[in-house]
Amino acid sequence: MRLSKSFWQTFKEAPKEAQIPSHVLMIRAGLIHKASGGLYNYLPMGQRVIQKISDIVREEHDKEDCQQITMTVVTPGELWQETGRWGVMGELMLKMKDRAGRDLCMSPTNEEAVVDIFRSSVKSYKQLPQTLYQINTKFRDEIRPRYGVMRAREFLMKDAYSFHLDKACLDEGYDKMYRVYENIFKRIGLAFIAVEADGGAIAGGGAKTHEFQVLARTGEDKVIRCKQCGYAANLEKAVSAKRENRENKCKASDKNVSLEMVETPSCTTIEDVCRFLKVEESASLKSLVYYSISGDIETPVLVILVGDDQLNEIKLQNYLKANHLKAASDGEIERLGLVKGYIGPQSLTDIKILIDSAVALDNAYVSGANKSGYHSKGMIPNRDCKNFDVVDLRLAGVGDVCTRCGGEVEEIRGIETGHIFQLGDKYTKDMKVQVLDKSGKGVHPLMGCYGIGVSRIVAAAIEQNFDDNGIVWPKSIAPYHVYFCFIGKSQEIKELAHSLYQSIKDSGVEVVLDDRGAGPGFMFNDADLLGLPLRVILGERDYNNDGLIEIKERKSGKVHKATKDQLISKIKEILTGIN
Ligand code: ATP
Ligand code: MG
């Protein structure tokens, strides 16, 4: 591409709302254009990146005999009614009516649509397994679209869906897709980890699912990783154990310590109470009141955690199989007969009690006394509490130990760019799909679904590959490979530049020629901002002196020289050697 003829333009400034490097750089380097909040147009340079990512994704899927289809972006409401998701999706789903008054929506995901396709032709186990995928537009009316294409409302997703006769086959298909995903992210050249993820309330949190997280400081997701054995999970799901550090705790043998009510005036927080009673926070218990909401039913639940732990609401929601959760308001706490700031689990019988598994049930703790201005000392859950369930509800964190190997865990940040999930028979059951098994019996096939945020990868790749001057593309997805500039005004140098550019292009190397007539500073800034792997500089003065042309690597800054005849082979050699 000759830049003088191209649509490409860079910008000095990015809008104020651009808070992370990829958003700033995508706007400034002329990759995208904002249409509205969470809606972005891809300009020619950005489109090339999208295309390259899509190609890699498609090739890796095709290698494993996944079959590409294209489903409609607008899907009929009646399909969503079959699974009940017409209601469950809430405002995330953009709904509309056609002229005949029929319900339609912009696809936020396509399980229903693919099951509808599947059921129209698959009737027998002999036709299984099958994996269909598409690379297509999704629309989600996100509450807070942000970070440019990273969390957009309209975005490009690769979504694949597999169908299997039984669990063993689903497991096999799932493992295959896991490898496909590893190959895709390796081929693009991104640092990533696959982490155990939350399966959501539908599956009670138990479904097998992994997220592929691209590591980045600006990532929205927190990941807990064991430094020793490599266990890694999204914080939403992560399980880890507390390091035992309760100096003031009574030992398990102190079973005879009695339950004692002590005055704790104006001490309504764990911090206040523990300071007042001179005990470690880890020797106290925290009581939280939540409502589990499913349909019209709201059920109160009392959650008990060790004083210095935090609740992981997702674990709670999954355990309760709730559609939503809400923290009880002051009024609701009062109506339950509880005293805010002084709640404790002992002797309560009218409310469901969940005690976190990090609480040592035979140890004595400080907890609220269910009386204003008082706390209890020597509260031993196993002795003093009635009817409770023990559940893992705490948020994992730095300083914890791995439950698998005892190693130290760390918290890192990632960008969720892929998500694979065993759906089981949820959708085939809801949509009444059966296939005949070997014995002629009708069974609901099992499904897996597998998503990749194709447009999010553009941003994620930049978050991992940029410097003060701009983007530093991995070769695999760079819009072009070579930025060719020439310095000098003479007709000869111009002609040489154009002819070299043409031969580089004809040799199959993706190259742009900066023939806009700008000064070297301007050209170099734009070249750095766009971040193509190589910059070739034909400088009139140098060339006339020594006959050499400069080739500079964007990532390492390494400079090479070549004569005009060596240029193409040198470019190819360098490109082969870099990622
Ligand atoms: P998130 O937790 O980031 O909201 P999700 O878990 O809802 O994502 P999935 O339904 O698993 O997303 O979608 C598959 C993939 O699509 C995600 O892994 C992500 O890469 C991408 N994706 C999801 N939402 C968006 C969005 N709003 N903008 C861009 N990409 C997205
Ligand atoms: Mg996800």
XYZ file of C-alpha atoms and ligand atoms in Angstrom:
611
model
C 0.000 0.000 0.000
C 1.233 3.452 -0.885
C 0.340 5.629 2.066
C -0.278 8.659 -0.163
C -3.220 6.763 -1.605
C -4.361 5.091 1.589
C -7.139 6.065 3.958
C -4.709 5.762 6.867
C -4.179 8.647 9.200
C -2.744 8.922 12.704
C -3.826 11.226 15.512
C -1.775 13.155 18.051
C -4.349 12.825 20.785
C -6.754 10.169 21.949
C -10.064 11.100 23.602
C -9.952 11.528 27.382
C -12.106 8.462 27.947
C -9.281 6.271 26.624
C -7.717 5.060 29.865
C -5.594 2.121 28.856
C -2.717 1.951 26.370
C -4.490 -0.247 23.816
C -7.485 2.076 23.594
C -5.270 5.152 23.206
C -3.019 3.485 20.664
C -5.804 1.956 18.579
C -7.376 5.374 18.149
C -4.096 7.223 17.640
C -2.725 4.688 15.163
C -5.886 4.914 13.079
C -7.061 1.343 13.622
C -10.582 2.117 14.795
C -13.135 4.909 14.740
C -15.696 5.375 17.469
C -19.305 5.319 16.284
C -20.793 5.645 19.750
C -20.247 4.277 23.276
C -19.065 0.688 22.917
C -19.473 0.790 19.132
C -16.353 0.918 16.987
C -15.751 0.887 13.262
C -12.637 -0.906 12.087
C -10.589 1.168 9.685
C -8.396 -0.479 7.017
C -5.327 -1.005 9.273
C -7.464 -2.378 12.118
C -9.423 -4.550 9.722
C -6.214 -6.239 8.572
C -5.398 -7.175 12.165
C -8.915 -8.532 12.702
C -8.563 -10.524 9.485
C -5.232 -12.028 10.538
C -6.550 -13.074 13.925
C -9.659 -14.523 12.275
C -7.491 -16.461 9.812
C -5.397 -18.002 12.583
C -8.510 -18.868 14.567
C -10.168 -20.399 11.488
C -7.114 -22.402 10.439
C -6.600 -23.901 13.894
C -10.279 -24.884 14.106
C -10.300 -26.350 10.609
C -7.225 -28.454 11.421
C -9.349 -30.259 14.010
C -12.303 -30.670 11.648
C -14.455 -28.020 13.245
C -16.814 -26.733 10.550
C -17.412 -23.070 9.917
C -20.932 -21.733 9.506
C -22.493 -18.282 9.728
C -25.584 -17.838 11.834
C -27.849 -14.822 11.641
C -26.927 -11.928 13.908
C -30.611 -11.169 14.441
C -32.253 -14.187 16.077
C -35.944 -14.904 16.715
C -37.235 -14.427 20.250
C -39.091 -17.738 20.184
C -35.825 -19.692 20.287
C -34.801 -17.826 23.421
C -38.230 -18.475 24.927
C -37.577 -22.214 24.639
C -34.675 -22.036 27.077
C -36.101 -19.244 29.205
C -33.163 -17.003 28.371
C -35.459 -14.413 26.766
C -36.093 -13.354 30.367
C -32.827 -14.374 32.037
C -30.570 -12.349 29.713
C -32.087 -9.117 31.005
C -30.910 -5.840 29.584
C -27.711 -7.312 28.200
C -29.788 -8.501 25.246
C -30.934 -5.893 22.755
C -34.478 -6.779 21.779
C -36.671 -5.465 19.004
C -39.854 -6.227 17.113
C -40.279 -6.605 13.384
C -43.166 -5.062 11.424
C -45.359 -8.041 12.195
C -44.774 -7.601 15.897
C -42.518 -10.640 16.251
C -39.772 -10.609 18.870
C -36.203 -10.484 17.645
C -32.866 -9.815 19.273
C -29.268 -9.061 18.390
C -27.343 -12.222 19.270
C -25.329 -11.886 22.477
C -24.327 -15.563 22.012
C -25.766 -18.362 19.867
C -26.469 -21.575 21.805
C -30.189 -21.554 20.956
C -29.576 -20.787 17.295
C -27.024 -23.573 16.869
C -29.210 -26.121 18.659
C -32.035 -25.164 16.282
C -29.745 -25.889 13.330
C -28.529 -29.116 14.905
C -31.980 -30.516 15.612
C -33.078 -29.992 12.051
C -30.648 -32.580 10.762
C -28.999 -34.733 13.407
C -31.087 -37.700 14.529
C -28.633 -40.490 15.254
C -25.506 -41.160 17.306
C -23.870 -42.052 14.001
C -23.805 -38.356 13.116
C -21.975 -37.451 16.335
C -19.760 -35.806 17.451
C -20.047 -32.507 15.570
C -18.410 -29.143 16.103
C -19.749 -26.046 14.357
C -18.265 -22.593 14.678
C -18.610 -19.105 13.320
C -16.717 -15.829 13.450
C -19.459 -13.287 13.732
C -20.768 -10.117 15.325
C -22.209 -10.243 18.822
C -24.098 -7.526 20.596
C -24.262 -7.181 24.367
C -25.652 -4.039 25.905
C -22.912 -4.024 28.539
C -23.628 -1.888 31.623
C -20.255 -0.230 31.375
C -18.714 -0.530 27.928
C -15.125 0.605 28.306
C -11.517 0.340 27.199
C -12.419 0.630 23.518
C -12.878 -2.717 21.804
C -11.844 -4.553 24.970
C -15.345 -4.309 26.433
C -17.464 -3.116 23.584
C -21.175 -3.530 22.995
C -20.756 -4.811 19.463
C -17.791 -7.115 19.029
C -16.450 -9.965 16.956
C -16.475 -13.380 18.542
C -15.526 -16.822 17.374
C -18.087 -19.114 18.926
C -17.937 -22.870 18.552
C -20.440 -25.449 19.736
C -19.861 -29.183 19.993
C -22.401 -32.014 20.297
C -21.677 -35.417 21.818
C -23.464 -38.608 22.668
C -21.900 -39.065 26.096
C -19.660 -37.531 28.729
C -16.514 -39.339 27.599
C -16.920 -37.909 24.118
C -17.643 -34.429 25.517
C -14.466 -34.649 27.628
C -12.480 -35.631 24.572
C -13.965 -32.765 22.537
C -13.300 -30.346 25.364
C -9.659 -31.393 25.632
C -9.297 -31.015 21.885
C -10.641 -27.458 22.008
C -8.336 -26.700 24.940
C -5.420 -27.631 22.682
C -6.865 -25.638 19.766
C -6.984 -22.594 22.031
C -3.425 -23.144 23.247
C -2.271 -23.358 19.638
C -4.127 -20.183 18.665
C -2.643 -18.076 21.450
C 0.827 -19.548 20.923
C 0.623 -18.857 17.201
C -0.434 -15.267 17.776
C 2.500 -15.028 20.161
C 0.802 -13.902 23.348
C 1.752 -14.758 26.925
C -1.333 -16.444 28.363
C -2.517 -18.952 30.905
C -5.513 -21.227 30.952
C -7.250 -20.917 34.291
C -10.106 -22.737 35.952
C -13.150 -20.537 35.734
C -16.526 -20.125 37.321
C -19.221 -22.293 35.769
C -22.051 -19.954 36.686
C -25.150 -20.595 38.757
C -26.915 -22.736 36.132
C -24.454 -25.538 36.596
C -24.098 -24.875 40.312
C -20.551 -23.748 39.649
C -19.650 -27.355 38.955
C -19.343 -27.354 35.170
C -15.906 -27.830 33.704
C -14.725 -24.556 32.259
C -11.486 -22.744 31.552
C -10.692 -19.205 30.600
C -7.727 -18.255 28.479
C -6.259 -15.172 30.078
C -3.768 -12.983 28.263
C -1.462 -11.615 30.938
C -1.503 -7.832 31.232
C -1.120 -5.283 33.975
C -4.334 -3.598 32.879
C -6.352 -6.833 32.794
C -9.808 -6.667 34.362
C -9.624 -10.221 35.668
C -7.726 -11.356 38.708
C -6.139 -14.762 38.607
C -4.798 -16.766 41.530
C -1.783 -18.866 40.593
C 0.295 -21.223 42.693
C 3.984 -20.451 42.315
C 4.825 -24.085 42.982
C 2.417 -26.396 41.153
C 0.952 -23.985 38.592
C -2.669 -24.306 39.780
C -4.414 -21.275 38.320
C -7.989 -20.110 38.630
C -9.987 -16.987 38.133
C -10.370 -15.241 41.496
C -14.131 -15.750 41.093
C -13.552 -19.464 41.434
C -10.155 -19.841 43.106
C -9.808 -22.045 46.136
C -6.870 -21.584 48.476
C -6.221 -22.057 52.131
C -5.428 -19.535 54.843
C -1.992 -19.543 56.285
C -2.457 -20.415 59.949
C -1.511 -17.269 61.814
C -4.032 -16.899 64.566
C -1.873 -16.107 67.543
C -4.722 -15.244 69.839
C -6.908 -18.126 68.873
C -7.824 -20.706 71.457
C -6.431 -24.069 70.575
C -8.782 -26.793 69.457
C -8.177 -28.478 72.787
C -9.603 -25.493 74.667
C -13.038 -26.933 74.313
C -13.857 -25.944 77.849
C -13.599 -22.225 77.247
C -17.032 -20.879 77.977
C -19.201 -18.645 75.846
C -19.089 -15.249 77.414
C -20.874 -12.032 76.501
C -18.726 -8.929 76.735
C -19.610 -5.300 76.352
C -18.177 -3.759 73.176
C -19.688 -0.282 73.024
C -19.822 1.325 69.565
C -17.775 -1.506 68.074
C -19.696 -2.379 64.931
C -16.846 -3.354 62.654
C -14.402 -6.257 62.896
C -11.574 -3.748 63.134
C -13.160 -1.893 66.088
C -14.099 -5.044 67.990
C -10.715 -6.682 67.580
C -8.863 -3.552 68.613
C -11.124 -3.163 71.613
C -10.816 -6.797 72.719
C -7.140 -7.018 71.687
C -7.544 -10.066 69.493
C -6.380 -10.724 65.943
C -9.016 -10.283 63.259
C -8.388 -13.887 62.307
C -9.673 -14.905 65.739
C -13.005 -13.227 65.086
C -15.932 -14.091 62.871
C -17.634 -11.806 60.417
C -21.407 -12.147 59.894
C -22.981 -11.017 56.620
C -26.660 -11.126 55.766
C -27.627 -11.691 52.125
C -30.799 -12.416 50.234
C -30.746 -15.159 47.652
C -33.148 -14.176 44.867
C -34.659 -16.682 42.450
C -37.718 -15.504 40.540
C -39.992 -13.810 43.077
C -38.577 -15.665 46.042
C -36.105 -13.924 48.357
C -34.486 -16.071 51.034
C -32.257 -14.597 53.738
C -28.975 -16.289 54.526
C -26.326 -15.596 57.156
C -22.755 -15.980 55.939
C -19.974 -16.495 58.481
C -16.356 -15.839 57.546
C -13.129 -15.514 59.480
C -12.764 -11.830 60.404
C -9.954 -10.998 57.990
C -11.504 -12.799 55.009
C -13.707 -11.400 52.258
C -16.773 -13.029 50.763
C -16.620 -14.294 47.189
C -20.185 -13.490 46.120
C -19.947 -15.720 43.075
C -19.234 -18.775 45.209
C -22.215 -17.845 47.379
C -24.513 -17.337 44.413
C -23.462 -20.654 42.882
C -23.925 -22.539 46.130
C -27.408 -21.096 46.596
C -28.217 -21.601 42.876
C -29.583 -18.069 43.012
C -30.369 -15.872 40.013
C -29.196 -12.854 41.980
C -27.892 -11.918 45.389
C -28.332 -8.789 47.373
C -26.832 -7.648 50.645
C -29.587 -7.114 53.224
C -30.427 -3.489 53.935
C -30.451 -2.099 57.491
C -34.264 -2.345 57.507
C -34.210 -5.953 56.347
C -31.649 -6.890 58.999
C -33.890 -5.356 61.633
C -36.966 -7.146 60.318
C -35.073 -10.421 60.633
C -34.659 -9.622 64.309
C -30.903 -9.103 63.990
C -28.797 -6.233 65.286
C -26.552 -4.657 62.675
C -22.913 -4.693 63.726
C -23.550 -7.272 66.452
C -24.677 -10.347 64.523
C -23.341 -13.797 65.427
C -24.365 -17.298 64.354
C -24.699 -18.790 67.830
C -28.187 -19.808 68.901
C -29.811 -18.514 65.709
C -32.293 -20.997 64.287
C -34.590 -19.023 61.987
C -32.110 -18.260 59.246
C -30.017 -20.427 56.942
C -26.415 -20.295 58.167
C -23.411 -20.902 55.929
C -20.015 -21.104 57.611
C -16.958 -20.708 55.408
C -14.687 -23.710 55.320
C -11.725 -21.664 56.583
C -13.455 -21.335 59.959
C -11.996 -23.905 62.370
C -15.219 -25.292 63.801
C -13.693 -26.428 67.097
C -11.827 -23.207 67.751
C -13.098 -20.352 69.854
C -13.822 -17.034 68.165
C -15.151 -13.605 68.926
C -18.473 -12.985 67.201
C -21.481 -10.694 67.530
C -23.733 -11.487 70.495
C -27.004 -10.603 68.739
C -27.448 -7.847 71.307
C -26.687 -4.204 70.703
C -23.324 -3.206 72.195
C -22.204 -6.782 72.958
C -20.000 -9.459 71.420
C -19.427 -13.065 72.423
C -16.032 -14.478 73.338
C -15.228 -18.164 73.313
C -17.773 -18.918 70.582
C -17.041 -22.425 69.283
C -19.139 -23.057 66.144
C -19.427 -26.816 66.582
C -20.632 -26.380 70.124
C -22.604 -23.148 69.976
C -24.227 -23.046 66.540
C -27.179 -25.035 65.289
C -27.813 -26.238 61.754
C -25.200 -24.759 59.540
C -23.593 -25.798 56.275
C -19.854 -25.564 55.756
C -19.086 -24.091 52.330
C -16.042 -22.617 50.604
C -17.093 -18.981 50.287
C -13.995 -16.909 50.916
C -12.131 -14.884 48.361
C -8.685 -16.312 47.739
C -5.815 -13.884 48.045
C -2.131 -13.174 48.226
C -0.514 -14.855 51.207
C -2.750 -17.916 50.957
C -1.403 -21.371 50.384
C -2.327 -23.714 47.567
C -4.781 -26.407 48.624
C -3.170 -28.862 46.204
C 0.503 -28.593 47.073
C 0.865 -26.171 49.974
C 2.847 -23.755 47.816
C 2.500 -19.996 47.943
C -0.121 -18.400 45.697
C 0.140 -15.100 43.871
C -2.390 -12.825 42.258
C -1.876 -11.794 38.651
C -3.986 -9.858 36.174
C -5.329 -11.083 32.900
C -7.617 -10.262 30.016
C -10.178 -12.983 29.311
C -9.775 -13.614 25.598
C -11.166 -17.132 25.456
C -13.583 -19.253 27.410
C -14.384 -22.939 26.986
C -17.275 -24.548 28.774
C -18.977 -27.938 29.171
C -22.650 -27.148 28.925
C -23.915 -30.716 29.345
C -27.541 -31.246 28.314
C -28.947 -27.900 29.507
C -29.782 -26.612 26.031
C -30.663 -29.877 24.322
C -33.027 -30.682 27.188
C -34.683 -27.267 27.209
C -35.046 -27.376 23.452
C -36.221 -30.998 23.473
C -33.515 -32.392 21.209
C -32.905 -36.097 21.173
C -30.780 -38.410 19.096
C -31.032 -42.161 19.001
C -28.212 -43.982 20.750
C -26.871 -47.416 19.750
C -29.777 -49.209 21.388
C -32.321 -47.021 19.619
C -33.142 -45.043 22.743
C -33.588 -41.250 22.481
C -31.007 -39.266 24.508
C -30.257 -35.576 24.890
C -26.847 -34.947 23.340
C -24.279 -33.139 25.472
C -22.806 -29.835 24.398
C -19.660 -27.810 24.825
C -19.300 -24.158 23.869
C -16.094 -22.330 23.134
C -15.671 -18.567 22.670
C -12.811 -16.353 21.578
C -13.026 -12.574 21.630
C -11.465 -11.929 18.219
C -11.753 -8.144 18.516
C -10.720 -8.218 22.175
C -7.505 -10.000 21.127
C -6.485 -6.919 19.109
C -6.565 -4.840 22.289
C -5.066 -7.605 24.443
C -2.161 -8.037 22.030
C -1.408 -4.315 22.264
C -1.618 -4.327 26.073
C 1.182 -6.869 25.978
C 3.173 -5.247 23.189
C 3.703 -1.515 23.254
C 6.257 1.083 24.327
C 6.369 4.865 24.764
C 6.319 5.377 21.022
C 3.469 3.122 20.056
C 2.382 -0.388 19.229
C 4.892 -3.230 18.786
C 2.922 -5.840 16.859
C 3.673 -9.515 17.080
C 4.519 -10.472 13.507
C 1.599 -12.897 13.311
C -1.076 -10.191 13.422
C 0.730 -7.000 12.324
C -1.343 -5.171 9.696
C 1.728 -5.186 7.414
C 5.303 -6.335 8.012
C 7.409 -3.531 6.587
C 7.139 0.251 6.793
C 9.244 1.583 3.926
C 10.287 5.234 4.090
C 12.630 7.267 1.977
C 14.380 10.517 2.745
C 15.405 12.823 -0.077
C 13.765 14.967 -2.656
C 15.521 13.912 -5.848
C 13.640 12.183 -8.635
C 16.174 9.320 -8.599
C 15.624 8.479 -4.934
C 11.854 8.668 -5.346
C 11.973 6.345 -8.309
C 14.297 3.959 -6.523
C 11.962 3.925 -3.499
C 8.923 3.184 -5.617
C 10.675 0.452 -7.546
C 12.115 -1.169 -4.411
C 8.702 -0.970 -2.760
C 7.160 -2.675 -5.774
C 9.731 -5.485 -5.769
C 9.333 -6.043 -2.021
C 5.584 -6.240 -2.515
C 5.915 -8.535 -5.532
C 8.138 -10.843 -3.486
C 5.159 -11.498 -1.206
C 6.192 -9.291 1.731
C 3.407 -7.107 3.147
C 4.762 -3.585 2.869
C 3.573 0.011 3.033
C 5.437 2.845 1.335
C 5.420 6.192 3.076
C 5.309 8.418 0.015
C 3.312 11.203 1.639
C 6.236 13.591 1.329
C 6.470 14.172 5.091
C 9.708 14.911 6.950
C 11.720 12.092 8.559
C 10.592 12.943 12.120
C 6.938 12.769 11.174
C 7.434 9.562 9.227
C 9.388 7.839 11.987
C 6.819 8.810 14.614
C 4.018 7.391 12.518
C 6.027 4.261 11.810
C 6.687 3.715 15.510
C 3.071 4.422 16.404
C 1.752 1.907 13.893
C 4.357 -0.587 15.096
C 5.031 -2.781 12.059
C 7.855 -5.260 12.769
C 10.397 -3.676 10.347
C 11.108 -0.167 9.171
C 13.168 0.214 6.016
C 14.845 3.577 5.468
C 16.251 4.574 2.132
C 18.176 7.754 2.969
C 19.458 9.639 -0.051
C 22.657 10.853 1.591
C 23.657 7.483 3.079
C 22.683 5.603 -0.020
C 24.793 7.864 -2.216
C 27.690 7.433 0.221
C 27.811 3.697 0.790
C 24.977 2.222 -1.255
C 23.332 0.851 1.884
C 19.730 0.817 3.030
C 18.789 0.579 6.706
C 16.413 -1.988 8.178
C 15.348 -1.442 11.776
C 13.508 -3.905 13.978
C 10.650 -2.254 15.863
C 10.810 -4.513 18.891
C 14.551 -4.737 19.581
C 15.667 -1.537 17.866
C 18.340 -3.610 16.131
C 19.620 -2.034 12.908
C 20.707 -3.966 9.803
C 22.153 -2.706 6.528
C 21.663 -4.102 3.047
C 22.469 -3.143 -0.499
C 19.597 -2.685 -2.886
C 20.146 -6.174 -4.287
C 20.297 -7.797 -0.860
C 17.292 -5.911 0.483
C 14.509 -8.428 -0.138
C 16.430 -11.459 1.051
C 17.618 -9.541 4.121
C 14.040 -8.469 4.958
C 12.833 -12.034 4.596
C 15.695 -13.359 6.690
C 14.997 -10.909 9.519
C 11.253 -11.542 9.392
C 11.827 -15.276 9.631
C 13.922 -14.787 12.735
C 11.497 -12.639 14.721
C 8.108 -13.194 16.317
P -16.565 -10.985 30.375
O -16.428 -11.794 31.631
O -15.312 -10.286 29.959
O -17.777 -10.098 30.358
P -17.923 -13.205 29.283
O -17.457 -14.245 30.206
O -19.270 -12.649 29.413
O -16.843 -12.025 29.221
P -18.138 -15.095 27.135
O -19.614 -15.197 27.086
O -17.350 -16.178 27.751
O -17.731 -13.697 27.779
O -17.658 -14.741 25.653
C -16.549 -15.334 24.997
C -15.458 -14.323 24.747
O -15.956 -13.157 24.084
C -14.830 -13.785 26.007
O -13.858 -14.675 26.482
C -14.231 -12.471 25.531
O -12.974 -12.694 24.941
C -15.203 -12.019 24.460
N -16.090 -10.954 24.965
C -17.105 -11.085 25.836
N -17.699 -9.909 26.072
C -17.042 -8.990 25.317
C -17.184 -7.582 25.114
N -18.140 -6.893 25.724
N -16.329 -6.963 24.257
C -15.372 -7.662 23.619
N -15.185 -8.981 23.774
C -16.003 -9.651 24.612
Mg -16.396 -15.783 29.894
